Amino acid sequence: GGGGGGTRAHSEMALLAGDHSSTIVFDHNMEEQHGHGTRTHVTDDHTCKDDLQNSELCKDEFEANCENAYGAFVHVALHDSFMQALITCGPMVLVSILIQGIFSFELYMSIPPLHRITSIKDGAWCMVPMDLMCCSVLVFCILMFNNVPNLVRAYKISLFSREYIVEGEDDGTIHTIVVSTWLRLWIFAIAVLTEAITWTGILVSGCSWIVTSMSVHDMIRSTVCIMFVQNVDEVVYESCCPKSVKGPVHSTKYHTFSYFRTWGVTEDNVKLIGHIYVSYCHLPLFLLGAVLCIYGINTWDSVRGHCDRQYIGFGLTSMM
């Protein structure tokens, strides 16, 4: 330490990042005190533009956070302070949780048992085409599971990310985040775990509502309307988030890890696995799940006892 002008104390440490090492220079005169501890601004000698190889490496390993209410909370908590995140983004997260949680809970509680549905309105449920029911469940699940990569990315960033880059910086400097483990757990609980819980609630209540729809119109409307609730956090973010937060959230990319690389799978094999799954496995798996779900429901004794026949679709019916 020192008074007056003081002296600048520097210390160097090697940081292993991917396949390269770099030197971090800590300037102790730039430390800031926050409620959760000391945050150190870091200057990194290594940049993403040192050479072509490192530039490609940065493109692969750095990902942007989600541009929604939860992603904004994670960004502010990691870069400013936890209290600032609560003040700036807490209301957005709270509104998103309340809307999604209340909607999924009340929707699920309003769904009557299936044996009651099949026994009223002259067996109207039995005449809802099974092919349309399968397609509705398929579309709804595909749209819902499209948010899973964002959840996984938010989980990695909130708990494990230590570095980030800012798009638009000419030198491509890699900055370091210094946040305590306990604070990361709080960030994860508020901005990631709550989103995963509301996502699960919407998925379960939405699928339950679709398979208990009494008519074709109800099924089509419910498939579209329920999906809108899942995007409430993005609507709240676009309408309520300050521009001073939106800009950094959009331009900041965080260093993340790949499970495949952790297990020793090469980059080429990772791309091959992704290509095979997306091209040949993703849609067939969802389709198989939807068909098995609808077929399983129609084998229940409570359904078979009230439906003399089930409308399959295309003018075809099956005896129950």
Short mmCIF file of N, CA, C and O in Angstrom, two decimals, residues 117-133 211 213-217 219 298 303 306-320:
data_model
loop_
_atom_site.label_atom_id
_atom_site.label_comp_id
_atom_site.label_asym_id
_atom_site.label_seq_id
_atom_site.Cartn_x
_atom_site.Cartn_y
_atom_site.Cartn_z
N ILE A 117 -63.56 -35.90 -19.02
CA ILE A 117 -63.64 -35.30 -20.34
C ILE A 117 -64.22 -36.29 -21.35
O ILE A 117 -65.05 -35.94 -22.18
N THR A 118 -63.80 -37.54 -21.27
CA THR A 118 -64.25 -38.53 -22.24
C THR A 118 -65.70 -38.92 -22.05
O THR A 118 -66.30 -39.54 -22.93
N SER A 119 -66.29 -38.56 -20.90
CA SER A 119 -67.66 -38.99 -20.63
C SER A 119 -68.69 -37.89 -20.83
O SER A 119 -69.86 -38.11 -20.61
N ILE A 120 -68.25 -36.68 -21.22
CA ILE A 120 -69.19 -35.58 -21.39
C ILE A 120 -69.24 -35.15 -22.85
O ILE A 120 -68.41 -35.55 -23.66
N LYS A 121 -70.23 -34.36 -23.14
CA LYS A 121 -70.41 -33.80 -24.48
C LYS A 121 -70.43 -34.88 -25.56
O LYS A 121 -69.85 -34.74 -26.63
N ASP A 122 -71.12 -35.98 -25.23
CA ASP A 122 -71.32 -37.04 -26.22
C ASP A 122 -69.99 -37.55 -26.80
O ASP A 122 -69.88 -37.83 -27.98
N GLY A 123 -69.01 -37.68 -25.92
CA GLY A 123 -67.73 -38.21 -26.38
C GLY A 123 -67.02 -37.30 -27.35
O GLY A 123 -66.37 -37.79 -28.29
N ALA A 124 -67.10 -35.97 -27.14
CA ALA A 124 -66.47 -35.03 -28.07
C ALA A 124 -64.96 -35.23 -28.11
O ALA A 124 -64.33 -35.12 -29.17
N TRP A 125 -64.36 -35.53 -26.96
CA TRP A 125 -62.90 -35.71 -26.93
C TRP A 125 -62.49 -36.88 -27.81
O TRP A 125 -61.43 -36.84 -28.46
N CYS A 126 -63.32 -37.93 -27.86
CA CYS A 126 -62.98 -39.11 -28.64
C CYS A 126 -62.93 -38.82 -30.13
O CYS A 126 -62.31 -39.57 -30.89
N MET A 127 -63.58 -37.74 -30.55
CA MET A 127 -63.63 -37.41 -31.96
C MET A 127 -62.58 -36.38 -32.37
O MET A 127 -62.53 -35.96 -33.52
N VAL A 128 -61.74 -35.97 -31.42
CA VAL A 128 -60.62 -35.10 -31.78
C VAL A 128 -59.57 -35.95 -32.49
O VAL A 128 -59.15 -36.98 -31.97
N PRO A 129 -59.17 -35.59 -33.70
CA PRO A 129 -58.25 -36.45 -34.48
C PRO A 129 -56.94 -36.71 -33.73
O PRO A 129 -56.30 -35.78 -33.24
N MET A 130 -56.55 -37.95 -33.68
CA MET A 130 -55.30 -38.31 -33.01
C MET A 130 -54.08 -37.76 -33.75
O MET A 130 -53.08 -37.38 -33.12
N ASP A 131 -54.17 -37.70 -35.09
CA ASP A 131 -53.02 -37.17 -35.84
C ASP A 131 -52.80 -35.70 -35.53
O ASP A 131 -51.66 -35.24 -35.40
N LEU A 132 -53.89 -34.94 -35.38
CA LEU A 132 -53.77 -33.52 -35.03
C LEU A 132 -53.25 -33.36 -33.60
O LEU A 132 -52.45 -32.46 -33.32
N MET A 133 -53.70 -34.24 -32.71
CA MET A 133 -53.22 -34.19 -31.34
C MET A 133 -51.71 -34.45 -31.28
O MET A 133 -50.97 -33.77 -30.56
N VAL A 211 -53.67 -32.33 -24.75
CA VAL A 211 -54.22 -33.69 -24.89
C VAL A 211 -55.61 -33.81 -24.28
O VAL A 211 -56.27 -34.85 -24.46
N SER A 213 -57.92 -31.25 -24.82
CA SER A 213 -58.76 -30.30 -25.55
C SER A 213 -60.00 -31.01 -26.09
O SER A 213 -59.94 -32.15 -26.56
N MET A 214 -61.13 -30.29 -26.03
CA MET A 214 -62.41 -30.89 -26.42
C MET A 214 -62.73 -30.72 -27.90
O MET A 214 -63.67 -31.32 -28.39
N SER A 215 -61.97 -29.89 -28.59
CA SER A 215 -62.26 -29.66 -30.01
C SER A 215 -60.98 -29.31 -30.74
O SER A 215 -59.95 -29.00 -30.12
N VAL A 216 -61.04 -29.35 -32.05
CA VAL A 216 -59.90 -28.99 -32.89
C VAL A 216 -59.52 -27.53 -32.67
O VAL A 216 -58.33 -27.19 -32.57
N HIS A 217 -60.53 -26.65 -32.57
CA HIS A 217 -60.25 -25.22 -32.39
C HIS A 217 -59.53 -24.97 -31.07
O HIS A 217 -58.57 -24.19 -31.01
N MET A 219 -57.65 -26.99 -29.42
CA MET A 219 -56.30 -27.54 -29.47
C MET A 219 -55.35 -26.61 -30.22
O MET A 219 -54.24 -26.34 -29.76
N ASN A 298 -54.59 -43.34 -24.94
CA ASN A 298 -55.74 -44.08 -25.47
C ASN A 298 -55.81 -45.52 -24.98
O ASN A 298 -56.82 -46.19 -25.21
N VAL A 303 -60.09 -44.18 -20.36
CA VAL A 303 -60.42 -43.66 -21.68
C VAL A 303 -61.15 -44.71 -22.50
O VAL A 303 -62.17 -44.43 -23.14
N HIS A 306 -64.96 -45.08 -21.94
CA HIS A 306 -65.89 -44.03 -22.34
C HIS A 306 -65.86 -43.74 -23.83
O HIS A 306 -66.73 -43.00 -24.32
N CYS A 307 -64.89 -44.26 -24.54
CA CYS A 307 -64.80 -44.01 -25.97
C CYS A 307 -65.04 -45.33 -26.72
O CYS A 307 -64.23 -46.26 -26.63
N ASP A 308 -66.16 -45.39 -27.43
CA ASP A 308 -66.44 -46.57 -28.24
C ASP A 308 -65.46 -46.67 -29.41
O ASP A 308 -65.08 -47.75 -29.83
N ARG A 309 -65.09 -45.52 -29.93
CA ARG A 309 -64.14 -45.46 -31.04
C ARG A 309 -63.36 -44.15 -30.97
O ARG A 309 -63.83 -43.17 -30.39
N GLN A 310 -62.18 -44.15 -31.51
CA GLN A 310 -61.31 -42.97 -31.51
C GLN A 310 -61.05 -42.55 -32.94
O GLN A 310 -60.69 -43.38 -33.78
N TYR A 311 -61.25 -41.25 -33.21
CA TYR A 311 -61.03 -40.73 -34.55
C TYR A 311 -59.52 -40.58 -34.76
O TYR A 311 -58.86 -39.80 -34.09
N ILE A 312 -58.97 -41.32 -35.70
CA ILE A 312 -57.52 -41.29 -35.98
C ILE A 312 -57.17 -40.10 -36.85
O ILE A 312 -56.16 -39.43 -36.61
N GLY A 313 -57.97 -39.81 -37.84
CA GLY A 313 -57.69 -38.74 -38.80
C GLY A 313 -57.85 -39.24 -40.21
O GLY A 313 -57.87 -40.45 -40.47
N PHE A 314 -57.99 -38.32 -41.16
CA PHE A 314 -58.17 -38.66 -42.57
C PHE A 314 -59.40 -39.58 -42.78
O PHE A 314 -59.40 -40.45 -43.63
N GLY A 315 -60.43 -39.35 -41.95
CA GLY A 315 -61.65 -40.13 -42.08
C GLY A 315 -61.59 -41.50 -41.49
O GLY A 315 -62.54 -42.29 -41.64
N LEU A 316 -60.53 -41.86 -40.78
CA LEU A 316 -60.37 -43.20 -40.22
C LEU A 316 -60.67 -43.18 -38.72
O LEU A 316 -60.38 -42.21 -38.01
N THR A 317 -61.29 -44.24 -38.23
CA THR A 317 -61.58 -44.40 -36.82
C THR A 317 -61.09 -45.77 -36.38
O THR A 317 -60.93 -46.69 -37.17
N SER A 318 -60.83 -45.89 -35.08
CA SER A 318 -60.39 -47.17 -34.53
C SER A 318 -61.32 -47.56 -33.39
O SER A 318 -61.79 -46.72 -32.63
N MET A 319 -61.61 -48.83 -33.27
CA MET A 319 -62.44 -49.35 -32.19
C MET A 319 -61.61 -49.40 -30.93
O MET A 319 -60.46 -49.83 -30.92
N MET A 320 -62.21 -48.98 -29.83
CA MET A 320 -61.51 -48.96 -28.55
C MET A 320 -61.77 -50.26 -27.78
O MET A 320 -62.79 -50.87 -27.91
#
